[in-house]
Short mmCIF file of C-alpha atoms in Angstrom, two decimals:
data_model
loop_
_atom_site.label_atom_id
_atom_site.label_comp_id
_atom_site.label_asym_id
_atom_site.label_seq_id
_atom_site.Cartn_x
_atom_site.Cartn_y
_atom_site.Cartn_z
CA MET A 37 92.85 104.11 104.66
CA SER A 38 91.61 101.49 102.06
CA ASP A 39 88.61 101.67 99.07
CA ASP A 40 87.64 98.34 101.63
CA GLY A 41 87.63 100.96 104.81
CA LEU A 42 85.94 102.99 103.19
CA ILE A 43 83.16 100.31 102.19
CA VAL A 44 83.16 100.02 105.93
CA LEU A 45 82.48 103.08 106.54
CA ARG A 46 79.62 103.40 103.89
CA THR A 47 77.48 101.04 106.38
CA VAL A 48 78.51 102.31 108.71
CA ARG A 49 76.50 105.31 107.23
CA GLN A 50 73.39 103.43 106.91
CA ILE A 51 73.40 102.48 110.14
CA LEU A 52 73.78 105.69 111.44
CA ALA A 53 71.18 107.65 108.89
CA GLY A 54 68.58 104.75 110.02
CA ASN A 55 68.64 102.56 107.23
CA GLY A 56 69.56 99.22 108.37
CA PRO A 57 73.45 97.55 107.92
CA VAL A 58 73.14 97.67 104.65
CA PHE A 59 75.95 99.18 101.50
CA ASN A 60 72.72 99.86 99.84
CA VAL A 61 69.24 101.18 100.74
CA GLY A 62 66.87 98.76 100.36
CA GLU A 63 68.79 95.41 99.22
CA ARG A 64 70.06 93.61 102.86
CA VAL A 65 73.98 92.95 101.52
CA GLU A 66 76.64 92.27 104.08
CA ALA A 67 79.30 93.69 102.13
CA ASN A 68 81.05 94.12 105.19
CA THR A 69 83.38 91.20 106.76
CA SER A 70 83.75 92.00 110.24
CA THR A 71 80.78 92.95 111.90
CA LEU A 72 82.39 93.70 115.41
CA TRP A 73 83.98 96.61 113.94
CA THR A 74 81.47 97.50 111.81
CA ALA A 75 79.30 97.93 115.64
CA VAL A 76 82.42 99.52 117.09
CA LEU A 77 82.50 101.83 114.52
CA VAL A 78 78.51 102.28 114.93
CA LEU A 79 79.33 103.33 118.38
CA VAL A 80 81.52 105.77 118.05
CA GLY A 81 80.50 106.81 114.83
CA TRP A 82 78.28 110.01 116.31
CA ILE A 83 80.85 112.05 117.45
CA PRO A 84 80.43 115.51 116.07
CA GLY A 85 82.88 116.62 114.07
CA VAL A 86 85.11 114.44 113.16
CA SER A 87 85.15 112.59 110.38
CA LEU A 88 83.85 108.78 110.03
CA GLU A 89 87.56 108.77 108.18
CA TRP A 90 89.38 110.08 110.47
CA ILE A 91 87.51 108.60 113.22
CA ALA A 92 88.42 104.59 112.13
CA VAL A 93 91.93 105.26 111.47
CA ILE A 94 92.13 106.32 115.26
CA VAL A 95 90.38 103.29 116.40
CA GLY A 96 92.31 101.37 114.55
CA LEU A 97 95.46 102.40 115.52
CA VAL A 98 94.23 102.69 119.22
CA PHE A 99 93.26 98.85 119.17
CA SER A 100 96.47 97.96 117.44
CA ALA A 101 98.82 99.46 120.54
CA GLY A 102 95.63 98.16 122.90
CA GLY A 103 96.69 94.69 121.40
CA LEU A 104 100.36 95.08 121.44
CA PHE A 105 100.15 96.16 124.87
CA LEU A 106 97.73 92.79 126.06
CA ALA A 107 100.40 90.72 124.52
CA LEU A 108 103.07 92.11 126.21
CA ASP A 109 101.72 92.43 129.74
CA GLY A 110 100.47 88.71 128.90
CA ALA A 111 104.15 87.40 127.72
CA ARG A 112 105.63 89.55 130.72
CA ARG A 113 103.17 87.32 133.33
CA LEU A 114 104.16 84.37 131.63
CA ALA A 115 107.54 84.28 132.32
CA GLY A 116 106.98 84.74 136.08
CA PRO A 117 108.30 86.09 139.11
CA ALA A 118 111.84 85.50 137.81
CA ALA A 119 111.53 88.15 135.26
CA SER A 120 113.04 90.59 137.31
CA THR A 121 116.26 90.61 135.20
CA PHE A 122 116.01 92.24 131.91
CA VAL A 123 113.35 91.60 129.34
CA PHE A 124 113.65 92.44 125.54
CA PRO A 125 110.32 93.21 123.34
CA ALA A 126 111.59 90.83 120.78
CA GLY A 127 108.14 89.48 118.98
CA ALA A 128 106.15 93.33 119.43
CA LEU A 129 109.80 94.30 117.33
CA VAL A 130 108.70 91.58 115.12
CA VAL A 131 105.04 92.95 114.36
CA LEU A 132 106.27 96.44 114.19
CA ALA A 133 109.23 95.98 111.78
CA LEU A 134 106.26 94.11 108.79
CA PRO A 135 104.92 97.36 107.13
CA PRO A 136 101.84 95.57 106.80
CA PHE A 137 100.91 95.73 110.12
CA ARG A 138 101.77 99.44 110.50
CA ASP A 139 99.86 100.35 106.98
CA PHE A 140 96.77 98.41 107.99
CA ALA A 141 96.11 99.72 111.49
CA THR A 142 95.41 102.73 110.23
CA SER A 143 93.24 101.34 106.62
CA GLY A 144 90.06 101.49 108.37
CA LEU A 145 89.82 97.31 107.87
CA GLU A 146 89.52 95.56 111.68
CA THR A 147 92.79 95.09 111.89
CA GLY A 148 93.21 96.83 115.00
CA LEU A 149 90.70 94.81 116.15
CA ILE A 150 92.24 91.45 115.12
CA SER A 151 95.17 92.83 117.42
CA LEU A 152 93.07 93.93 120.38
CA TRP A 153 90.96 90.68 120.41
CA LEU A 154 93.99 88.27 120.03
CA GLY A 155 96.06 89.83 122.73
CA GLY A 156 93.12 90.08 124.92
CA THR A 157 92.27 86.50 124.58
CA TRP A 158 95.72 85.51 125.39
CA TRP A 159 96.20 88.15 128.31
CA LEU A 160 92.73 86.88 129.08
CA LEU A 161 94.58 83.58 129.21
CA VAL A 162 97.41 84.44 131.06
CA ARG A 163 96.02 85.45 134.14
CA ARG A 164 93.34 82.60 134.39
CA ALA A 165 96.38 80.34 134.61
CA ILE A 166 98.47 82.22 137.10
CA GLY A 167 96.18 82.27 139.52
CA ARG A 168 95.36 85.78 138.77
CA PRO A 169 91.98 85.67 136.85
CA PHE A 170 90.32 89.02 135.58
CA GLY A 171 86.80 88.03 135.54
CA PRO A 172 84.59 84.75 135.73
CA VAL A 173 85.28 81.89 133.93
CA TRP A 174 81.97 82.93 131.51
CA SER A 175 83.24 86.70 131.08
CA ALA A 176 86.57 85.26 129.42
CA ALA A 177 84.41 82.57 127.42
CA VAL A 178 82.59 85.40 126.12
CA VAL A 179 85.76 87.34 124.70
CA ILE A 180 86.75 83.98 123.09
CA GLY A 181 83.28 83.36 121.53
CA MET A 182 83.65 86.80 119.56
CA GLY A 183 86.51 85.84 117.58
CA PRO A 184 83.76 84.90 114.28
CA LEU A 185 81.95 88.62 114.76
CA VAL A 186 85.93 89.95 114.97
CA ARG A 187 86.42 87.82 111.36
CA PRO A 188 84.89 84.27 110.20
CA ASP A 189 88.20 82.42 110.12
CA LEU A 190 89.50 83.42 113.51
CA ALA A 191 86.52 80.66 114.83
CA LEU A 192 89.45 78.82 114.59
CA PHE A 193 91.77 80.69 117.33
CA SER A 194 87.95 80.97 119.13
CA LEU A 195 88.07 76.75 119.14
CA VAL A 196 91.87 76.13 119.91
CA ALA A 197 91.46 78.87 123.11
CA MET A 198 88.22 77.62 124.19
CA ALA A 199 90.04 74.56 124.40
CA GLY A 200 92.66 76.01 126.19
CA LEU A 201 90.06 77.85 128.91
CA LEU A 202 88.09 74.44 129.20
CA VAL A 203 91.87 72.53 130.04
CA LEU A 204 92.53 75.64 132.63
CA THR A 205 89.66 75.49 134.32
CA TRP A 206 88.28 72.14 133.90
CA ARG A 207 86.03 70.70 136.88
CA GLY A 208 83.79 67.91 134.67
CA TRP A 209 81.58 68.05 131.47
CA ARG A 210 78.74 69.93 133.64
CA HIS A 211 80.82 72.53 134.83
CA ALA A 212 82.62 72.91 131.63
CA LEU A 213 78.64 73.94 129.92
CA VAL A 214 78.04 77.19 131.35
CA PRO A 215 81.45 78.48 129.73
CA VAL A 216 80.88 76.90 126.15
CA ALA A 217 77.43 78.28 126.40
CA ALA A 218 78.97 81.69 126.96
CA ALA A 219 81.08 81.75 123.90
CA ALA A 220 78.48 80.78 122.11
CA VAL A 221 75.23 83.34 122.36
CA LEU A 222 77.11 85.98 120.61
CA PRO A 223 77.82 84.85 117.46
CA VAL A 224 75.28 81.93 117.80
CA SER A 225 72.61 84.67 117.98
CA TYR A 226 74.22 87.13 114.97
CA GLN A 227 73.93 84.12 112.76
CA VAL A 228 70.65 83.44 113.53
CA PHE A 229 70.02 87.35 112.54
CA ARG A 230 72.68 86.49 109.09
CA MET A 231 70.04 83.81 107.94
CA GLY A 232 66.81 85.70 108.11
CA TYR A 233 68.06 89.27 107.56
CA TYR A 234 70.72 88.97 104.21
CA GLY A 235 69.78 85.17 103.43
CA LEU A 236 72.85 83.35 103.71
CA ILE A 237 75.06 81.36 106.36
CA THR A 238 78.40 84.10 105.55
CA PRO A 239 78.80 87.56 104.80
CA ASN A 240 78.26 88.22 100.88
CA THR A 241 82.41 88.99 101.02
CA ALA A 242 83.04 84.96 101.34
CA LEU A 243 80.75 84.35 97.68
CA VAL A 244 82.29 86.75 96.26
CA LYS A 245 85.91 85.12 97.38
CA GLU A 246 84.64 81.62 97.21
CA ALA A 247 85.88 81.09 100.33
CA SER A 248 85.17 76.84 100.96
CA GLU A 249 87.49 76.28 97.89
CA ALA A 250 90.89 75.06 98.03
CA LEU A 251 93.81 77.31 96.46
CA TRP A 252 96.57 76.05 97.44
CA ASP A 253 98.94 77.19 95.18
CA SER A 254 97.56 80.66 94.57
CA GLY A 255 98.22 80.43 98.39
CA TRP A 256 101.50 79.46 98.93
CA THR A 257 102.79 81.78 96.31
CA TYR A 258 100.58 84.49 98.53
CA PHE A 259 103.02 83.23 101.86
CA GLY A 260 105.85 83.36 100.00
CA ASP A 261 105.18 87.11 98.58
CA PHE A 262 104.70 88.00 102.75
CA THR A 263 107.58 85.67 104.07
CA ASP A 264 110.00 85.95 101.67
CA PRO A 265 110.87 89.74 100.66
CA TYR A 266 111.64 90.37 104.60
CA LEU A 267 113.47 87.23 105.36
CA LEU A 268 110.81 86.75 107.98
CA TRP A 269 112.46 83.26 108.75
CA ILE A 270 115.12 85.18 110.46
CA PRO A 271 113.10 86.72 113.31
CA VAL A 272 111.04 83.45 114.03
CA ALA A 273 113.64 80.96 114.13
CA ALA A 274 115.34 83.87 116.50
CA CYS A 275 111.79 84.13 118.66
CA LEU A 276 111.21 80.05 118.43
CA LEU A 277 114.91 79.37 119.85
CA ALA A 278 115.37 81.78 122.56
CA GLY A 279 111.68 80.21 123.69
CA PHE A 280 113.08 76.99 123.84
CA ALA A 281 116.11 78.33 125.66
CA LEU A 282 114.41 79.51 128.19
CA MET A 283 112.44 76.46 128.96
CA TRP A 284 115.50 74.39 128.93
CA ARG A 285 115.88 71.98 132.24
CA ARG A 286 112.81 73.72 133.90
CA SER A 287 110.38 72.01 135.08
CA VAL A 288 107.26 73.38 132.54
CA ASN A 289 103.78 72.45 133.87
CA HIS A 290 100.20 71.59 131.86
CA ARG A 291 99.40 75.21 132.20
CA VAL A 292 102.68 76.90 130.40
CA VAL A 293 102.04 73.78 127.52
CA VAL A 294 98.53 75.27 127.27
CA LEU A 295 99.90 78.89 127.54
CA VAL A 296 101.96 78.56 124.74
CA ALA A 297 100.06 75.69 122.83
CA VAL A 298 97.24 77.40 122.27
CA PRO A 299 98.62 80.59 119.69
CA LEU A 300 100.79 78.27 118.18
CA VAL A 301 98.06 75.93 117.29
CA GLY A 302 95.57 78.77 116.38
CA ALA A 303 98.92 80.44 114.21
CA VAL A 304 99.19 76.91 111.95
CA LEU A 305 95.20 76.75 111.60
CA LEU A 306 94.95 81.03 110.62
CA ALA A 307 98.11 80.18 108.20
CA ALA A 308 96.74 77.15 106.44
CA TYR A 309 93.40 78.53 105.90
CA VAL A 310 94.53 81.73 104.09
CA VAL A 311 97.24 79.60 102.06
CA ARG A 312 93.92 76.81 101.28
CA VAL A 313 91.76 79.37 99.80
CA GLY A 314 94.36 81.17 97.87
CA GLY A 315 95.38 84.08 100.02
CA ASP A 316 94.50 87.33 98.69
CA PHE A 317 95.08 90.44 96.42
CA MET A 318 96.43 92.66 99.59
CA HIS A 319 99.86 92.04 100.06
CA GLY A 320 100.42 90.12 103.82
CA ARG A 321 96.99 91.29 105.16
CA MET A 322 95.62 88.07 105.60
CA LEU A 323 98.81 86.46 107.30
CA LEU A 324 98.87 89.48 110.23
CA PRO A 325 96.79 87.82 112.52
CA ALA A 326 98.40 84.41 112.61
CA THR A 327 101.89 86.45 112.67
CA PHE A 328 100.73 87.79 116.07
CA CYS A 329 99.37 84.47 117.52
CA LEU A 330 102.82 83.00 116.61
CA LEU A 331 104.74 85.40 118.32
CA LEU A 332 102.30 85.88 120.98
CA PRO A 333 104.61 83.81 123.71
CA VAL A 334 107.92 85.54 122.76
CA MET A 335 106.07 88.95 122.84
CA THR A 336 108.51 89.49 125.70
CA MET A 337 111.23 87.42 126.94
CA ARG A 338 113.79 87.54 129.27
CA VAL A 339 117.31 87.87 128.46
CA THR A 340 120.35 85.59 129.60
CA LYS A 341 123.03 83.47 128.27
CA LEU A 342 120.74 81.66 126.17
CA THR A 343 118.43 84.07 124.34
CA PHE A 344 121.49 86.84 123.97
CA VAL A 345 122.15 86.04 120.54
CA PRO A 346 118.71 85.61 119.23
CA VAL A 347 117.38 88.75 120.97
CA VAL A 348 120.72 91.10 119.22
CA ALA A 349 119.30 88.83 115.61
CA VAL A 350 115.56 89.89 116.41
CA ALA A 351 117.05 93.42 117.03
CA VAL A 352 118.95 93.83 114.55
CA TRP A 353 116.36 92.41 111.85
CA ALA A 354 113.91 94.55 112.71
CA VAL A 355 116.26 97.71 112.16
CA VAL A 356 117.31 96.17 108.56
CA ALA A 357 113.08 94.99 108.01
CA GLY A 358 111.73 98.32 109.27
CA GLY A 359 114.00 100.89 107.12
CA TRP A 360 114.95 98.94 104.20
CA LEU A 361 113.30 95.86 103.55
CA ARG A 362 109.93 95.87 101.65
CA THR A 363 108.62 93.97 98.64
CA PRO A 364 110.24 94.42 94.90
CA TYR A 365 106.96 96.58 93.38
CA ALA A 366 106.28 98.70 96.29
CA GLY A 367 108.19 101.17 94.87
CA LEU A 368 106.87 101.01 91.04
CA GLU A 369 104.12 103.46 89.87
CA GLU A 370 101.67 100.45 89.88
CA PRO A 371 102.53 98.76 92.60
CA ILE A 372 101.23 95.88 91.86
CA ASP A 373 103.18 91.99 91.43
CA GLU A 374 101.57 91.76 87.34
CA GLN A 375 102.44 87.63 87.55
CA GLU A 376 100.65 86.82 90.94
CA VAL A 377 98.26 89.55 91.05
CA ILE A 378 98.74 90.92 94.91
CA ALA A 379 99.32 94.95 95.75
CA ASP A 380 101.22 96.60 98.20
CA GLU A 381 97.77 98.27 99.37
CA ARG A 382 99.32 101.60 100.91
CA ALA A 383 101.33 102.52 97.94
CA ALA A 384 98.03 101.98 95.65
CA TYR A 385 96.25 104.35 97.34
CA VAL A 386 98.97 106.42 97.69
CA GLU A 387 99.07 107.19 93.75
CA ALA A 388 95.22 106.93 93.68
CA SER A 389 95.20 109.89 95.72
CA GLY A 390 98.10 112.06 94.72
CA THR A 391 98.72 112.67 98.46
CA GLU A 392 101.20 110.50 100.42
CA TYR A 393 98.84 109.80 103.58
CA PRO A 394 95.45 109.56 101.81
CA ILE A 395 92.28 109.74 104.31
CA LEU A 396 89.21 111.14 103.80
CA ALA A 397 87.17 109.78 100.62
CA ARG A 398 87.83 112.85 98.83
CA ASP A 399 91.26 113.07 99.02
CA PHE A 400 91.29 110.30 96.28
CA ARG A 401 91.46 112.07 93.49
CA LEU A 402 89.87 109.31 91.30
CA PHE A 403 87.25 108.89 93.64
CA VAL A 404 86.47 112.26 93.49
CA GLU A 405 86.67 112.49 89.37
CA MET A 406 84.32 109.92 89.22
CA THR A 407 82.01 110.76 91.87
CA ASP A 408 82.01 114.39 90.42
CA ASP A 409 81.18 113.13 86.64
CA ALA A 410 78.18 111.20 88.05
CA GLY A 411 76.97 113.74 90.07
CA LYS A 412 76.51 115.88 86.82
CA GLN A 413 74.85 112.90 85.18
CA LEU A 414 72.49 112.87 88.29
CA ALA A 415 71.47 115.96 88.11
CA ALA A 416 70.38 116.21 84.66
CA ARG A 417 68.34 113.11 85.36
CA GLN A 418 63.98 113.95 86.67
CA VAL A 419 63.46 109.73 86.57
CA PRO A 420 65.84 107.22 88.90
CA SER A 421 67.90 105.29 86.05
CA ILE A 422 70.80 103.15 86.21
CA HIS A 423 73.59 105.62 84.70
CA VAL A 424 76.58 103.73 82.30
CA SER A 425 79.03 104.99 80.82
CA ALA A 426 81.77 104.25 78.06
CA PRO A 427 83.56 106.13 75.71
CA SER A 428 81.89 105.48 72.46
CA THR A 429 78.55 106.08 74.05
CA GLY A 430 79.01 108.73 76.97
CA TRP A 431 76.59 108.42 79.50
CA VAL A 432 73.43 106.50 79.08
CA ALA A 433 70.55 106.32 81.03
CA TYR A 434 68.09 103.42 81.14
CA PRO A 435 64.80 103.67 83.56
CA SER A 436 65.01 101.54 86.84
CA ALA A 437 62.35 99.68 88.35
CA ASN A 438 63.84 99.60 91.85
CA GLY A 439 62.81 103.94 92.06
CA ARG A 440 66.68 104.29 92.70
CA ASP A 441 69.77 105.56 90.62
CA VAL A 442 72.42 102.61 90.27
CA LEU A 443 75.91 103.24 89.38
CA THR A 444 78.39 100.90 88.61
CA TYR A 445 81.84 100.93 89.78
CA PHE A 446 85.05 98.12 90.50
CA ASN A 447 85.91 100.47 93.87
CA ILE A 448 82.50 100.93 95.68
CA GLY A 449 84.28 101.98 99.17
CA GLY A 450 85.47 105.90 98.33
CA PRO A 451 82.02 106.28 95.46
CA GLY A 452 79.39 104.89 98.56
CA MET A 453 81.17 107.48 100.29
CA LEU A 454 81.02 110.01 98.07
CA LEU A 455 77.45 109.55 96.67
CA PRO A 456 74.00 110.07 98.77
CA LEU A 457 73.13 107.48 100.81
CA ASP A 458 69.67 107.07 98.59
CA VAL A 459 72.04 106.03 95.62
CA TRP A 460 72.77 102.20 94.50
CA VAL A 461 76.41 101.63 93.85
CA HIS A 462 76.76 98.47 93.04
CA ASP A 463 80.36 96.89 91.50
CA PRO A 464 80.75 93.68 88.81
CA ILE A 465 82.54 91.69 91.52
CA GLY A 466 79.88 91.26 93.70
CA LEU A 467 81.09 93.03 97.06
CA ALA A 468 77.93 94.84 97.30
CA ASN A 469 75.75 93.30 94.48
CA PRO A 470 74.39 90.47 94.93
CA VAL A 471 73.32 89.68 91.06
CA ALA A 472 77.38 89.20 90.73
CA ALA A 473 78.09 87.43 94.05
CA HIS A 474 76.13 84.50 92.74
CA THR A 475 77.74 84.10 89.57
CA THR A 476 80.65 81.90 88.52
CA VAL A 477 84.46 82.56 88.75
CA ILE A 478 86.80 83.75 86.19
CA ALA A 479 90.17 80.88 86.34
CA GLY A 480 93.30 83.01 86.94
CA ARG A 481 91.91 86.24 88.01
CA ARG A 482 93.34 88.27 91.12
CA ILE A 483 92.04 86.61 94.26
CA GLY A 484 89.02 87.96 95.73
CA HIS A 485 88.23 89.49 91.82
CA SER A 486 87.22 86.39 90.35
CA LYS A 487 83.73 87.33 89.55
CA PHE A 488 82.45 89.79 87.11
CA ALA A 489 78.65 90.53 85.90
CA GLY A 490 79.14 94.27 84.58
CA ALA A 491 76.31 96.79 83.22
CA ASN A 492 74.44 94.55 80.87
CA TRP A 493 73.14 92.58 83.95
CA GLU A 494 72.66 95.98 85.85
CA ILE A 495 70.34 96.93 83.11
CA ALA A 496 68.84 93.71 82.57
CA ASP A 497 67.72 92.73 86.01
CA LEU A 498 66.49 96.30 86.74
CA ALA A 499 66.11 98.07 83.84
CA THR A 500 62.03 99.16 83.35
CA GLU A 501 62.65 99.36 79.42
CA THR A 502 62.06 95.94 77.09
CA THR A 503 65.45 94.30 76.02
CA GLU A 504 64.70 95.83 72.38
CA THR A 505 64.51 98.95 73.61
CA ALA A 506 67.83 98.96 76.08
CA ALA A 507 69.64 97.29 73.67
CA ALA A 508 68.41 100.20 70.54
CA ARG A 509 70.81 102.60 72.96
CA GLY A 510 73.85 101.01 71.40
CA GLN A 511 75.84 99.63 74.59
CA TYR A 512 74.28 96.23 74.72
CA LYS A 513 73.12 93.02 72.05
CA GLN A 514 69.70 92.64 72.53
CA ASP A 515 69.75 88.37 72.34
CA ASN A 516 72.68 88.83 75.24
CA LEU A 517 69.67 91.06 77.54
CA ASP A 518 67.38 88.31 76.98
CA ALA A 519 69.82 85.58 78.16
CA ILE A 520 70.27 87.47 81.10
CA ARG A 521 66.95 88.14 82.38
CA THR A 522 65.85 84.56 81.41
CA THR A 523 68.77 83.02 84.14
CA LEU A 524 67.66 85.87 86.30
CA GLY A 525 63.94 85.15 85.70
CA CYS A 526 64.82 81.66 87.13
CA PRO A 527 62.30 80.40 90.19
CA HIS A 528 65.67 80.17 92.74
CA ASN A 529 66.90 83.07 91.30
CA ARG A 530 63.96 84.98 91.84
CA GLU A 531 63.32 83.75 95.07
CA MET A 532 67.30 84.94 96.18
CA LEU A 533 66.98 87.95 95.11
CA ASP A 534 63.65 88.18 96.80
CA SER A 535 65.33 87.48 99.96
CA VAL A 536 67.68 90.87 99.66
CA ARG A 537 65.01 93.01 98.09
CA ALA A 538 61.89 92.50 99.35
CA PRO A 539 60.35 94.13 102.83
CA LEU A 540 61.54 92.37 105.43
CA THR A 541 57.97 90.86 107.15
CA PHE A 542 58.85 88.20 109.53
CA GLU A 543 57.74 85.53 106.79
CA ARG A 544 60.30 86.61 104.95
CA PHE A 545 62.56 86.94 107.50
CA TRP A 546 61.60 82.92 108.07
CA GLU A 547 61.89 82.21 104.59
CA ASN A 548 65.70 83.92 104.24
CA LEU A 549 66.28 81.77 108.06
CA ILE A 550 65.57 78.08 106.86
CA HIS A 551 66.71 78.46 102.51
CA SER A 552 69.60 80.39 103.48
CA VAL A 553 72.55 77.79 103.41
CA GLY A 554 70.77 76.09 99.53
CA ARG A 555 70.66 79.93 98.65
CA SER A 556 74.91 80.32 99.85
CA ARG A 557 75.17 76.85 97.17
CA LEU A 558 73.33 79.35 94.43
CA ARG A 559 76.00 79.78 91.49
CA TYR A 560 74.54 80.46 87.44
CA ASP A 561 77.10 80.86 84.62
CA ARG A 562 78.77 84.58 84.30
CA ASN A 563 78.11 83.90 80.81
CA PRO A 564 74.51 84.59 80.13
CA GLU A 565 74.43 82.12 76.98
CA ASN A 566 75.31 79.31 78.94
CA ALA A 567 73.36 80.20 82.00
CA GLN A 568 69.75 80.86 80.31
CA THR A 569 68.26 77.48 81.03
CA CYS A 570 66.43 77.23 85.04
CA GLY A 571 68.04 73.35 86.10
#
C-alpha cells in the first residue's frame, strides 16, 4: 500500500460517510486521478469486517490477474485455429517479471484497473474481429469510452481503440454514430459533473503536476530509469521479432492489421505523453500502461522454428529480471535516485513503515507517530484551529474561520486515513489543497511535487486573527501574511476558493461549469511578495 493509495481511500471514506467525493468535508477538491477506481472501491467498500486498505489491495490484485487473463485470451484468439501447437506466454512473462508491475498491482492505486481495462478492451476487439463478438457494438464502445475515467491520459488509447472498432464494424457514417455516442456518454457526463462540482476541467492532481507542460528532458530520464535497469529492450525486441516471424509470408487481412496496430499505436502515444510531461517521481509506474499495450499482440504466441530463439530469450530474461535486475537505488537506505529524484515506492514505504508488507495506514510507523502527536494537540484545543508544529515553537494553534481543525502534511494519505473525517488535512504541494494547486511551480523540484505553499498560506487564508496577532506568535512575519492575504483577496482568486468552498447550489454549479476553463488556467506566484497585485 502506498500513501497515494491511502489518498484514494480517504475520499472513499468520505463518500461512504455521506460527505460526497471530497478529500475534506466542505471543500470540493478532486484529489483522486482515477474516477472509476474510486467508484469501484466505493461499491465494494461497504463489506463489513474488512478494512478499506485490504479491499483495495485484493481488488487491485484480482483486476491485475483479470487483465492478464483477458490479454492472454485475446492473443490466443488472434493466433487463430492453427494455435493447436505449443504456445508460450511471452508478453505475460515480460509483464510479470517487472517489479513495478507487481508492486503497483497491490499499491491501492488504479494499476490493476488499468490492466483490466486494457486487457478487456483488447479482448473485445479481438472477438469482434474474428466474428465472435461479445455483446453488441455499442456495449464494446461503452467499455472503450471508459478510458478517461480509468485515468485521464488513457483517453489516448480510447481514441485509438475506438478508431479500430469503427474500422472493424464499418457500415457507413450513419451507423458509426451509435457506437461513438455510446463511447462518449459516460466520460462526457462525468466531465460535466467535474466542471460543475469541482470547478475545473481536470482532476486537481493535473494542476499540481502541470500536465500541460512539456518536460522532455525529464521525461527521457524517467523513460531510461524504467527501461535501462531491466534491459527491457531485450524482451521487447525478442517479442517483436517473434511477432514478425509469425506473420512472415502469411496473408494478413485488414482485421489483423487493426488488432496489431491498435495496441502498438496506443503504446507509442501513451509513452510519448508520459515522456512529454516529464515522467513521474514513482519508478516505472506511469510507463506500465504503455508497456502492457505494446505486449498485447504477443501476450502469448505459437512456438515454431522461427520463434523458438526469441521465445527462449524472453524466458531467460524473465528469470534474470524477476530474480536479480533492479534499479541502482533499490537497495539503498533511502531508495531514491537523488539526482533525478525518482523513488522505488515500495522500498520507500517499507522503510517508512518498518514492516516488509505495509497494508494498513496504521502499519506506517511514521504516519502513526505524526497523527498520535496531532491527536493530542486536537484534544487539548476547544476551538477549531489551524495547527502548526515547528521545532522552534512546538505546536501553535490559530483559530480557524471555517469552523474546522486544519493540519498540513507533505504526505496526506496516511494522516488522512488516521485522522477524523471532519479534520481538514492539507498538503503544501496541492494534491488536496486548492490554494497550493494554483501556485506557480518551483523549477528543478521533483516531478509532481514542484509546487509549495506552506502553513503560512493556510494561516493567511483561514485564520480569524489579524496578521499582526498571528505574527506575534513568532512563526511567520506580518508582511508575508499580509502579502498572501492580498493575493488571495484578488477577485479571481477569491472566486476560485468560492468554487470549492461555497455551498453547492444550482447557481454555484452553473458558475463553476461555465468558468471552469479559465479557472483551470488560474495561477499566482508562489512568492507572495511577487503575487500581491490583482492583475
